[in-house]
Amino acid sequence: MVYSNRDNNAFYAQSGGVTPVINASAAGVIMAARQKGIKVYAGADGIIGALHEQLIDTTKMSEQEVAALRYTPAGAFGSCRFKLTDMQKQAKEYRRLIEVFKAHKIRYFLYNGGGDSQDTAHKVSQIAQEMAYPLVCVGIPKTIDNDLYATDFSPGFPSVAKYVAISSMEATLDLASMCSSSTKVFILEVMGRHTGWIAAAAGLTPVGFGAQIILFPEVAFNQEHFLARVKECVKNYGYCSIVVSEGVRDTSGQFLSASGNKDAFGHQQLGGVAPYIARLIQEKLKLKHHWAVSDYLQRSARHIASKVDVEQAYALGKFALKVALKGINGKMVTLERSKKNNKIIWETGLAELAQVANQEKHLPADYIAANGFEITEKAKKYLLPLIQGEAYPPYHQGLPAYFRLNAKFLKKKCTDFV
Amino acid sequence: MVYSNRDNNAFYAQSGGVTPVINASAAGVIMAARQKGIKVYAGADGIIGALHEQLIDTTKMSEQEVAALRYTPAGAFGSCRFKLTDMQKQAKEYRRLIEVFKAHKIRYFLYNGGGDSQDTAHKVSQIAQEMAYPLVCVGIPKTIDNDLYATDFSPGFPSVAKYVAISSMEATLDLASMCSSSTKVFILEVMGRHTGWIAAAAGLTPVGFGAQIILFPEVAFNQEHFLARVKECVKNYGYCSIVVSEGVRDTSGQFLSASGNKDAFGHQQLGGVAPYIARLIQEKLKLKHHWAVSDYLQRSARHIASKVDVEQAYALGKFALKVALKGINGKMVTLERSKKNNKIIWETGLAELAQVANQEKHLPADYIAANGFEITEKAKKYLLPLIQGEAYPPYHQGLPAYFRLNAKFLKKKCTDFV
């Protein structure tokens, strides 16, 4: 590799909860940068790495390592839950970023995250202007929750959707085969604190193969309706398979997972809307049940990632680098759905960072069936193309050949940040 | 298909908790039977189908449907939790079985299940002898718990082991990439009420890629040691990834999942050793944590089944039919590990039903490391060959093309069983 462009380096960081394909975006950025002779420095543990000048020199990564990013889940460079929002209160942090970027000749700021992170990218771009430092800021979308505006989908979501649909399908087959003499109800808890996109994916299974009840955060939980529906399913099919979003709330707006879940010492029980629903079914219907909480499994399941997801995450990374090199500042790269030869494809596009920052895209009302427990044909039409194709990772000795980076750091040039 | 052998039919039933590959054994039985012109009648919902003369005529299944059994998880004919044990107390049931078998010219009894089911098969063979009815009884092993004696492994276990190892690996990568500013501890609960085979599978991941702590049912839970180990991991690696078996007990022999897990109303909390461990970590170490309960997901995850498992489950089904046709009565078919050209292979063998019935094979003491939290090299040597190969199902529109049987029943010939 020849890095001809020595005075214009790029900074890349991963932000917020990780996904099965965020590393594919990283691979896209690095691959595109190498083609242009641009060095990419990655923030160790996200933006924290920039503040503390912990910069990973990706030029030291072999081609194989960069290729391995494409099939390795989670954040290879480390991610963080650290918010940079208020430009006044956090002026010190914003200024420090520019100090570090200046020291390492970083001219491109590529930030891979959700709504909060797009807000940060926007503000970094503003502070650079204020400080008259030439910096091009580009956001790359990522969130399993699929709650980002302006892009057809957020990379990460399709793979989680695929995992949830398959898991619900498999567990429902299990339930169906045991229900005559054993378990009658199965409950799978999935993520989505504020939006029901992930839960909705359970509606993609063919009739008779998946959950009969989906509980969305967008629909206030009505215990009576719910229990009636469970009884009806058990009566008609012999079993009832349920997918519940962690974000479901009761009619007073309180999370179900928080209501009444106190232990013997009066402490709030730790999370878990699935055990809450299970207890309800036990107490009110006396039906044998099982429950699962997929938690991190769902968002790290690279072994069953959607091919569409991996390819588009990679494409967005490549496109973000190109956009940055063109000097297009203050944008988030997006995906636009279109059709080619009667096949759905995605093209890359751009949105204003200011526009996508700090917004949440909820499941549209017409994606949820009138009974509140299913998705509509319109929802299926949107969701189904996203889970197409299986992008299997390579295997070594029966396990995925995932990789962990042995990070090589840049020599520090600034004083410590305190 | 020509079923030339009209006076010698075979009965096949699935028993107990289902697995990702029990249908592969069914496919083996049916394929082998078709080659010999033998009809296979499957019990709907296991042995209950025989008692109530609910016999599924597998001769009505197309070749494609039989082939689809190989890649469809759960029990295609239905399974049950119904124990036939005491020959005196349940004499009526045992005699009824013979009545139904006689009516349908069933000469071969193939029972696919765990330890209890092998016991049932043994007793059916005894009652047939007592009643002078010529019946050949053959057991086919199946249990995700891997607790059956006399066979190198129980079909079903390798796929669950693969799922658990991969899931732990993926969630650990997720945890590792977030730990600097967020979650420090992740807990994955897996099955294995009495034995730690499934939990042990988490020890197959390469160093730095999986759980640092495994909690086995075979090791009494020592809170102090455990918490010290969690602290040590977080100190040394920044995070701690834990896999816990649902069957872990405290020093007094009580299941952890039952101890202290009472809700605000004083009711026993429903299951969940993972939330118990999570609460402990919260209260004693104040570390941010996440937990998952894989429950049915782990035992139905055909999408990531072990190739070894699928192939051997199928081979056992075929072999069981052949053994039955030879008139070898009162045996369970088994797998014997051997080597060929330096590669581990499995050969089929036989064990006495009387010998394998109602026994539980625990994780050997020398499979668990001295610290009680890891597996030994000896354990890895046994386990690793089992998870080799990925037997992916075919996909249709982004989801596995699993199949559900539209069962064709035989005409009843007996009076109703009451």
PDB file of C-alpha atoms in Angstrom, chain B residues 167-398:
ATOM      1  CA  SER B 167     -23.875 -17.425  20.387  1.00  0.00           C
ATOM      2  CA  SER B 168     -21.483 -17.049  23.300  1.00  0.00           C
ATOM      3  CA  MET B 169     -18.715 -16.088  20.860  1.00  0.00           C
ATOM      4  CA  GLU B 170     -20.842 -13.458  19.146  1.00  0.00           C
ATOM      5  CA  ALA B 171     -22.244 -11.952  22.340  1.00  0.00           C
ATOM      6  CA  THR B 172     -18.751 -11.830  23.829  1.00  0.00           C
ATOM      7  CA  LEU B 173     -17.470  -9.856  20.831  1.00  0.00           C
ATOM      8  CA  ASP B 174     -20.389  -7.473  21.352  1.00  0.00           C
ATOM      9  CA  LEU B 175     -19.601  -7.134  25.050  1.00  0.00           C
ATOM     10  CA  ALA B 176     -15.882  -6.643  24.408  1.00  0.00           C
ATOM     11  CA  SER B 177     -16.542  -3.800  22.001  1.00  0.00           C
ATOM     12  CA  MET B 178     -18.815  -1.916  24.401  1.00  0.00           C
ATOM     13  CA  CYS B 179     -17.199  -2.554  27.776  1.00  0.00           C
ATOM     14  CA  SER B 180     -15.042   0.549  28.053  1.00  0.00           C
ATOM     15  CA  SER B 181     -18.052   2.786  28.621  1.00  0.00           C
ATOM     16  CA  SER B 182     -21.053   0.464  28.935  1.00  0.00           C
ATOM     17  CA  THR B 183     -21.950  -3.156  29.760  1.00  0.00           C
ATOM     18  CA  LYS B 184     -19.244  -5.050  31.651  1.00  0.00           C
ATOM     19  CA  VAL B 185     -20.934  -8.401  32.235  1.00  0.00           C
ATOM     20  CA  PHE B 186     -23.014 -10.600  29.960  1.00  0.00           C
ATOM     21  CA  ILE B 187     -24.839 -13.713  31.124  1.00  0.00           C
ATOM     22  CA  LEU B 188     -26.218 -16.375  28.785  1.00  0.00           C
ATOM     23  CA  GLU B 189     -28.501 -19.014  30.265  1.00  0.00           C
ATOM     24  CA  VAL B 190     -28.529 -22.386  28.513  1.00  0.00           C
ATOM     25  CA  MET B 191     -30.382 -25.640  29.029  1.00  0.00           C
ATOM     26  CA  GLY B 192     -29.230 -28.762  30.875  1.00  0.00           C
ATOM     27  CA  ARG B 193     -31.332 -29.295  33.984  1.00  0.00           C
ATOM     28  CA  HIS B 194     -29.172 -32.115  35.330  1.00  0.00           C
ATOM     29  CA  THR B 195     -25.993 -32.192  33.271  1.00  0.00           C
ATOM     30  CA  GLY B 196     -23.541 -29.584  32.043  1.00  0.00           C
ATOM     31  CA  TRP B 197     -22.866 -30.860  28.528  1.00  0.00           C
ATOM     32  CA  ILE B 198     -24.568 -27.899  26.856  1.00  0.00           C
ATOM     33  CA  ALA B 199     -22.909 -25.307  29.089  1.00  0.00           C
ATOM     34  CA  ALA B 200     -19.560 -27.001  28.454  1.00  0.00           C
ATOM     35  CA  ALA B 201     -19.885 -26.278  24.736  1.00  0.00           C
ATOM     36  CA  ALA B 202     -19.260 -22.598  25.497  1.00  0.00           C
ATOM     37  CA  GLY B 203     -15.709 -23.642  26.332  1.00  0.00           C
ATOM     38  CA  LEU B 204     -15.001 -24.500  22.686  1.00  0.00           C
ATOM     39  CA  THR B 205     -14.467 -20.906  21.571  1.00  0.00           C
ATOM     40  CA  PRO B 206     -10.867 -19.809  21.011  1.00  0.00           C
ATOM     41  CA  VAL B 207      -9.220 -17.832  23.841  1.00  0.00           C
ATOM     42  CA  GLY B 208     -10.444 -14.231  23.811  1.00  0.00           C
ATOM     43  CA  PHE B 209     -13.591 -15.104  21.865  1.00  0.00           C
ATOM     44  CA  GLY B 210     -15.972 -16.560  24.398  1.00  0.00           C
ATOM     45  CA  ALA B 211     -17.196 -16.911  27.943  1.00  0.00           C
ATOM     46  CA  GLN B 212     -14.589 -16.701  30.692  1.00  0.00           C
ATOM     47  CA  ILE B 213     -16.914 -18.294  33.218  1.00  0.00           C
ATOM     48  CA  ILE B 214     -19.065 -21.384  32.735  1.00  0.00           C
ATOM     49  CA  LEU B 215     -21.355 -22.479  35.563  1.00  0.00           C
ATOM     50  CA  PHE B 216     -22.100 -26.221  35.487  1.00  0.00           C
ATOM     51  CA  PRO B 217     -24.824 -28.164  37.311  1.00  0.00           C
ATOM     52  CA  GLU B 218     -22.037 -30.516  38.371  1.00  0.00           C
ATOM     53  CA  VAL B 219     -20.314 -27.781  40.414  1.00  0.00           C
ATOM     54  CA  ALA B 220     -22.119 -26.360  43.466  1.00  0.00           C
ATOM     55  CA  PHE B 221     -22.405 -22.587  43.105  1.00  0.00           C
ATOM     56  CA  ASN B 222     -20.039 -20.755  45.423  1.00  0.00           C
ATOM     57  CA  GLN B 223     -21.077 -17.117  45.427  1.00  0.00           C
ATOM     58  CA  GLU B 224     -17.820 -15.824  46.838  1.00  0.00           C
ATOM     59  CA  HIS B 225     -15.597 -17.631  44.329  1.00  0.00           C
ATOM     60  CA  PHE B 226     -17.879 -16.642  41.509  1.00  0.00           C
ATOM     61  CA  LEU B 227     -17.953 -12.939  42.338  1.00  0.00           C
ATOM     62  CA  ALA B 228     -14.180 -12.894  42.827  1.00  0.00           C
ATOM     63  CA  ARG B 229     -13.761 -14.441  39.387  1.00  0.00           C
ATOM     64  CA  VAL B 230     -16.123 -11.897  37.787  1.00  0.00           C
ATOM     65  CA  LYS B 231     -14.158  -9.040  39.361  1.00  0.00           C
ATOM     66  CA  GLU B 232     -10.889 -10.553  38.197  1.00  0.00           C
ATOM     67  CA  CYS B 233     -12.122 -10.875  34.603  1.00  0.00           C
ATOM     68  CA  VAL B 234     -13.434  -7.317  34.498  1.00  0.00           C
ATOM     69  CA  LYS B 235     -10.118  -6.119  35.898  1.00  0.00           C
ATOM     70  CA  ASN B 236      -7.975  -8.095  33.443  1.00  0.00           C
ATOM     71  CA  TYR B 237     -10.077  -7.971  30.277  1.00  0.00           C
ATOM     72  CA  GLY B 238     -12.471  -5.106  30.842  1.00  0.00           C
ATOM     73  CA  TYR B 239     -15.470  -7.431  30.717  1.00  0.00           C
ATOM     74  CA  CYS B 240     -16.787 -10.759  31.900  1.00  0.00           C
ATOM     75  CA  SER B 241     -18.802 -13.147  29.736  1.00  0.00           C
ATOM     76  CA  ILE B 242     -20.696 -15.892  31.541  1.00  0.00           C
ATOM     77  CA  VAL B 243     -22.570 -18.988  30.406  1.00  0.00           C
ATOM     78  CA  VAL B 244     -24.787 -20.519  33.067  1.00  0.00           C
ATOM     79  CA  SER B 245     -26.663 -23.798  32.961  1.00  0.00           C
ATOM     80  CA  GLU B 246     -30.286 -23.652  34.078  1.00  0.00           C
ATOM     81  CA  GLY B 247     -29.452 -26.578  36.357  1.00  0.00           C
ATOM     82  CA  VAL B 248     -26.896 -24.857  38.601  1.00  0.00           C
ATOM     83  CA  ARG B 249     -27.559 -25.447  42.302  1.00  0.00           C
ATOM     84  CA  ASP B 250     -26.345 -23.836  45.478  1.00  0.00           C
ATOM     85  CA  THR B 251     -24.374 -25.720  48.125  1.00  0.00           C
ATOM     86  CA  SER B 252     -27.620 -26.933  49.721  1.00  0.00           C
ATOM     87  CA  GLY B 253     -28.651 -28.555  46.441  1.00  0.00           C
ATOM     88  CA  GLN B 254     -31.386 -26.050  45.589  1.00  0.00           C
ATOM     89  CA  PHE B 255     -31.661 -24.725  42.022  1.00  0.00           C
ATOM     90  CA  LEU B 256     -30.338 -21.152  41.873  1.00  0.00           C
ATOM     91  CA  SER B 257     -33.236 -20.292  39.615  1.00  0.00           C
ATOM     92  CA  ALA B 258     -35.585 -21.114  42.483  1.00  0.00           C
ATOM     93  CA  SER B 259     -33.737 -19.546  45.400  1.00  0.00           C
ATOM     94  CA  GLY B 260     -34.812 -16.105  46.455  1.00  0.00           C
ATOM     95  CA  ASN B 261     -36.538 -15.414  43.161  1.00  0.00           C
ATOM     96  CA  LYS B 262     -39.827 -14.326  44.636  1.00  0.00           C
ATOM     97  CA  ASP B 263     -41.860 -11.488  43.252  1.00  0.00           C
ATOM     98  CA  ALA B 264     -43.669  -8.716  45.095  1.00  0.00           C
ATOM     99  CA  PHE B 265     -46.598 -11.009  45.832  1.00  0.00           C
ATOM    100  CA  GLY B 266     -44.335 -13.655  47.307  1.00  0.00           C
ATOM    101  CA  HIS B 267     -44.804 -15.872  44.284  1.00  0.00           C
ATOM    102  CA  GLN B 268     -41.924 -17.897  43.034  1.00  0.00           C
ATOM    103  CA  GLN B 269     -40.486 -16.093  40.017  1.00  0.00           C
ATOM    104  CA  LEU B 270     -40.774 -18.063  36.823  1.00  0.00           C
ATOM    105  CA  GLY B 271     -37.466 -19.682  35.950  1.00  0.00           C
ATOM    106  CA  GLY B 272     -34.431 -17.820  34.973  1.00  0.00           C
ATOM    107  CA  VAL B 273     -31.049 -18.382  36.545  1.00  0.00           C
ATOM    108  CA  ALA B 274     -29.645 -15.628  34.275  1.00  0.00           C
ATOM    109  CA  PRO B 275     -31.739 -12.878  35.939  1.00  0.00           C
ATOM    110  CA  TYR B 276     -30.713 -14.310  39.308  1.00  0.00           C
ATOM    111  CA  ILE B 277     -27.017 -14.015  38.443  1.00  0.00           C
ATOM    112  CA  ALA B 278     -27.653 -10.562  36.969  1.00  0.00           C
ATOM    113  CA  ARG B 279     -29.218  -9.383  40.213  1.00  0.00           C
ATOM    114  CA  LEU B 280     -26.321 -10.771  42.210  1.00  0.00           C
ATOM    115  CA  ILE B 281     -23.856  -8.852  40.061  1.00  0.00           C
ATOM    116  CA  GLN B 282     -25.949  -5.734  40.390  1.00  0.00           C
ATOM    117  CA  GLU B 283     -26.203  -5.964  44.171  1.00  0.00           C
ATOM    118  CA  LYS B 284     -22.717  -7.142  45.024  1.00  0.00           C
ATOM    119  CA  LEU B 285     -20.536  -5.634  42.297  1.00  0.00           C
ATOM    120  CA  LYS B 286     -22.645  -2.819  40.859  1.00  0.00           C
ATOM    121  CA  LEU B 287     -21.521  -3.657  37.327  1.00  0.00           C
ATOM    122  CA  LYS B 288     -23.603  -2.871  34.268  1.00  0.00           C
ATOM    123  CA  HIS B 289     -24.807  -6.115  32.764  1.00  0.00           C
ATOM    124  CA  HIS B 290     -27.033  -7.742  30.172  1.00  0.00           C
ATOM    125  CA  TRP B 291     -28.531 -11.213  30.149  1.00  0.00           C
ATOM    126  CA  ALA B 292     -30.089 -13.577  27.657  1.00  0.00           C
ATOM    127  CA  VAL B 293     -32.092 -16.779  28.064  1.00  0.00           C
ATOM    128  CA  SER B 294     -31.872 -18.884  24.927  1.00  0.00           C
ATOM    129  CA  ASP B 295     -34.496 -21.470  25.965  1.00  0.00           C
ATOM    130  CA  TYR B 296     -36.227 -23.025  22.902  1.00  0.00           C
ATOM    131  CA  LEU B 297     -34.087 -20.987  20.501  1.00  0.00           C
ATOM    132  CA  GLN B 298     -31.069 -23.161  21.295  1.00  0.00           C
ATOM    133  CA  ARG B 299     -32.812 -26.466  20.735  1.00  0.00           C
ATOM    134  CA  SER B 300     -34.631 -25.497  17.538  1.00  0.00           C
ATOM    135  CA  ALA B 301     -31.813 -23.589  15.792  1.00  0.00           C
ATOM    136  CA  ARG B 302     -31.661 -25.815  12.743  1.00  0.00           C
ATOM    137  CA  HIS B 303     -30.305 -22.857  10.766  1.00  0.00           C
ATOM    138  CA  ILE B 304     -26.892 -23.443  12.329  1.00  0.00           C
ATOM    139  CA  ALA B 305     -27.028 -27.212  12.920  1.00  0.00           C
ATOM    140  CA  SER B 306     -23.859 -29.262  13.079  1.00  0.00           C
ATOM    141  CA  LYS B 307     -23.278 -31.287   9.930  1.00  0.00           C
ATOM    142  CA  VAL B 308     -21.940 -34.177  11.999  1.00  0.00           C
ATOM    143  CA  ASP B 309     -25.161 -34.128  14.001  1.00  0.00           C
ATOM    144  CA  VAL B 310     -27.496 -34.127  10.998  1.00  0.00           C
ATOM    145  CA  GLU B 311     -25.569 -36.884   9.250  1.00  0.00           C
ATOM    146  CA  GLN B 312     -25.366 -39.143  12.297  1.00  0.00           C
ATOM    147  CA  ALA B 313     -29.014 -38.572  13.269  1.00  0.00           C
ATOM    148  CA  TYR B 314     -29.964 -39.651   9.765  1.00  0.00           C
ATOM    149  CA  ALA B 315     -27.580 -42.622   9.829  1.00  0.00           C
ATOM    150  CA  LEU B 316     -29.055 -43.807  13.140  1.00  0.00           C
ATOM    151  CA  GLY B 317     -32.581 -43.674  11.732  1.00  0.00           C
ATOM    152  CA  LYS B 318     -31.555 -45.786   8.748  1.00  0.00           C
ATOM    153  CA  PHE B 319     -29.619 -48.210  10.913  1.00  0.00           C
ATOM    154  CA  ALA B 320     -32.509 -48.597  13.375  1.00  0.00           C
ATOM    155  CA  LEU B 321     -34.807 -49.728  10.583  1.00  0.00           C
ATOM    156  CA  LYS B 322     -32.234 -52.247   9.349  1.00  0.00           C
ATOM    157  CA  VAL B 323     -31.698 -53.591  12.863  1.00  0.00           C
ATOM    158  CA  ALA B 324     -35.457 -53.993  13.282  1.00  0.00           C
ATOM    159  CA  LEU B 325     -35.766 -55.857   9.975  1.00  0.00           C
ATOM    160  CA  LYS B 326     -33.071 -58.247  11.159  1.00  0.00           C
ATOM    161  CA  GLY B 327     -35.285 -59.037  14.133  1.00  0.00           C
ATOM    162  CA  ILE B 328     -32.816 -57.705  16.686  1.00  0.00           C
ATOM    163  CA  ASN B 329     -35.103 -56.865  19.580  1.00  0.00           C
ATOM    164  CA  GLY B 330     -34.622 -54.771  22.715  1.00  0.00           C
ATOM    165  CA  LYS B 331     -31.687 -52.659  21.576  1.00  0.00           C
ATOM    166  CA  MET B 332     -30.937 -48.975  21.206  1.00  0.00           C
ATOM    167  CA  VAL B 333     -28.830 -47.992  18.223  1.00  0.00           C
ATOM    168  CA  THR B 334     -25.668 -46.143  19.196  1.00  0.00           C
ATOM    169  CA  LEU B 335     -22.764 -44.188  17.768  1.00  0.00           C
ATOM    170  CA  GLU B 336     -19.190 -45.316  18.278  1.00  0.00           C
ATOM    171  CA  ARG B 337     -16.346 -42.924  17.659  1.00  0.00           C
ATOM    172  CA  SER B 338     -13.428 -44.192  15.656  1.00  0.00           C
ATOM    173  CA  LYS B 339     -10.730 -42.941  13.302  1.00  0.00           C
ATOM    174  CA  LYS B 340     -10.242 -43.354   9.589  1.00  0.00           C
ATOM    175  CA  ASN B 341      -7.324 -41.780   7.710  1.00  0.00           C
ATOM    176  CA  ASN B 342      -6.640 -39.674  10.801  1.00  0.00           C
ATOM    177  CA  LYS B 343     -10.184 -38.302  10.700  1.00  0.00           C
ATOM    178  CA  ILE B 344     -12.750 -38.912  13.382  1.00  0.00           C
ATOM    179  CA  ILE B 345     -15.754 -40.844  12.111  1.00  0.00           C
ATOM    180  CA  TRP B 346     -18.717 -42.557  13.741  1.00  0.00           C
ATOM    181  CA  GLU B 347     -19.916 -46.096  13.283  1.00  0.00           C
ATOM    182  CA  THR B 348     -23.282 -47.412  14.359  1.00  0.00           C
ATOM    183  CA  GLY B 349     -23.538 -49.922  17.180  1.00  0.00           C
ATOM    184  CA  LEU B 350     -26.036 -51.449  19.586  1.00  0.00           C
ATOM    185  CA  ALA B 351     -26.727 -51.311  23.307  1.00  0.00           C
ATOM    186  CA  GLU B 352     -29.272 -53.114  25.490  1.00  0.00           C
ATOM    187  CA  LEU B 353     -32.376 -50.980  26.049  1.00  0.00           C
ATOM    188  CA  ALA B 354     -32.466 -52.285  29.625  1.00  0.00           C
ATOM    189  CA  GLN B 355     -28.998 -50.920  30.135  1.00  0.00           C
ATOM    190  CA  VAL B 356     -29.493 -47.380  28.844  1.00  0.00           C
ATOM    191  CA  ALA B 357     -32.972 -46.852  30.301  1.00  0.00           C
ATOM    192  CA  ASN B 358     -33.388 -44.246  33.016  1.00  0.00           C
ATOM    193  CA  GLN B 359     -29.728 -43.438  33.429  1.00  0.00           C
ATOM    194  CA  GLU B 360     -28.061 -40.035  33.226  1.00  0.00           C
ATOM    195  CA  LYS B 361     -24.561 -39.481  31.907  1.00  0.00           C
ATOM    196  CA  HIS B 362     -23.024 -36.530  33.732  1.00  0.00           C
ATOM    197  CA  LEU B 363     -20.122 -34.428  32.583  1.00  0.00           C
ATOM    198  CA  PRO B 364     -17.058 -36.382  33.799  1.00  0.00           C
ATOM    199  CA  ALA B 365     -15.135 -34.703  36.616  1.00  0.00           C
ATOM    200  CA  ASP B 366     -12.014 -34.479  34.462  1.00  0.00           C
ATOM    201  CA  TYR B 367     -13.904 -32.436  31.846  1.00  0.00           C
ATOM    202  CA  ILE B 368     -14.193 -29.537  34.303  1.00  0.00           C
ATOM    203  CA  ALA B 369     -11.119 -27.435  35.108  1.00  0.00           C
ATOM    204  CA  ALA B 370      -9.876 -27.235  38.698  1.00  0.00           C
ATOM    205  CA  ASN B 371     -11.273 -23.702  39.119  1.00  0.00           C
ATOM    206  CA  GLY B 372     -14.745 -25.028  38.304  1.00  0.00           C
ATOM    207  CA  PHE B 373     -15.351 -22.369  35.626  1.00  0.00           C
ATOM    208  CA  GLU B 374     -13.800 -23.837  32.476  1.00  0.00           C
ATOM    209  CA  ILE B 375     -13.518 -27.074  30.561  1.00  0.00           C
ATOM    210  CA  THR B 376     -10.346 -29.141  30.219  1.00  0.00           C
ATOM    211  CA  GLU B 377      -8.426 -30.122  27.088  1.00  0.00           C
ATOM    212  CA  LYS B 378      -9.925 -33.596  27.472  1.00  0.00           C
ATOM    213  CA  ALA B 379     -13.417 -32.109  27.234  1.00  0.00           C
ATOM    214  CA  LYS B 380     -12.466 -30.107  24.147  1.00  0.00           C
ATOM    215  CA  LYS B 381     -11.048 -33.228  22.514  1.00  0.00           C
ATOM    216  CA  TYR B 382     -14.396 -34.921  22.980  1.00  0.00           C
ATOM    217  CA  LEU B 383     -16.623 -31.958  22.089  1.00  0.00           C
ATOM    218  CA  LEU B 384     -14.874 -30.255  19.186  1.00  0.00           C
ATOM    219  CA  PRO B 385     -15.414 -33.019  16.584  1.00  0.00           C
ATOM    220  CA  LEU B 386     -19.166 -32.907  17.274  1.00  0.00           C
ATOM    221  CA  ILE B 387     -19.694 -29.334  16.054  1.00  0.00           C
ATOM    222  CA  GLN B 388     -17.881 -29.711  12.739  1.00  0.00           C
ATOM    223  CA  GLY B 389     -19.572 -28.638   9.532  1.00  0.00           C
ATOM    224  CA  GLU B 390     -22.561 -26.409   8.816  1.00  0.00           C
ATOM    225  CA  ALA B 391     -25.633 -28.204   7.496  1.00  0.00           C
ATOM    226  CA  TYR B 392     -27.518 -25.148   6.265  1.00  0.00           C
ATOM    227  CA  PRO B 393     -31.171 -25.606   5.338  1.00  0.00           C
ATOM    228  CA  PRO B 394     -32.344 -24.324   1.955  1.00  0.00           C
ATOM    229  CA  TYR B 395     -33.877 -20.835   2.008  1.00  0.00           C
ATOM    230  CA  HIS B 396     -36.929 -19.375   0.368  1.00  0.00           C
ATOM    231  CA  GLN B 397     -37.444 -15.602   0.364  1.00  0.00           C
ATOM    232  CA  GLY B 398     -34.904 -15.019   3.087  1.00  0.00           C
TER     233      GLY B 398
END
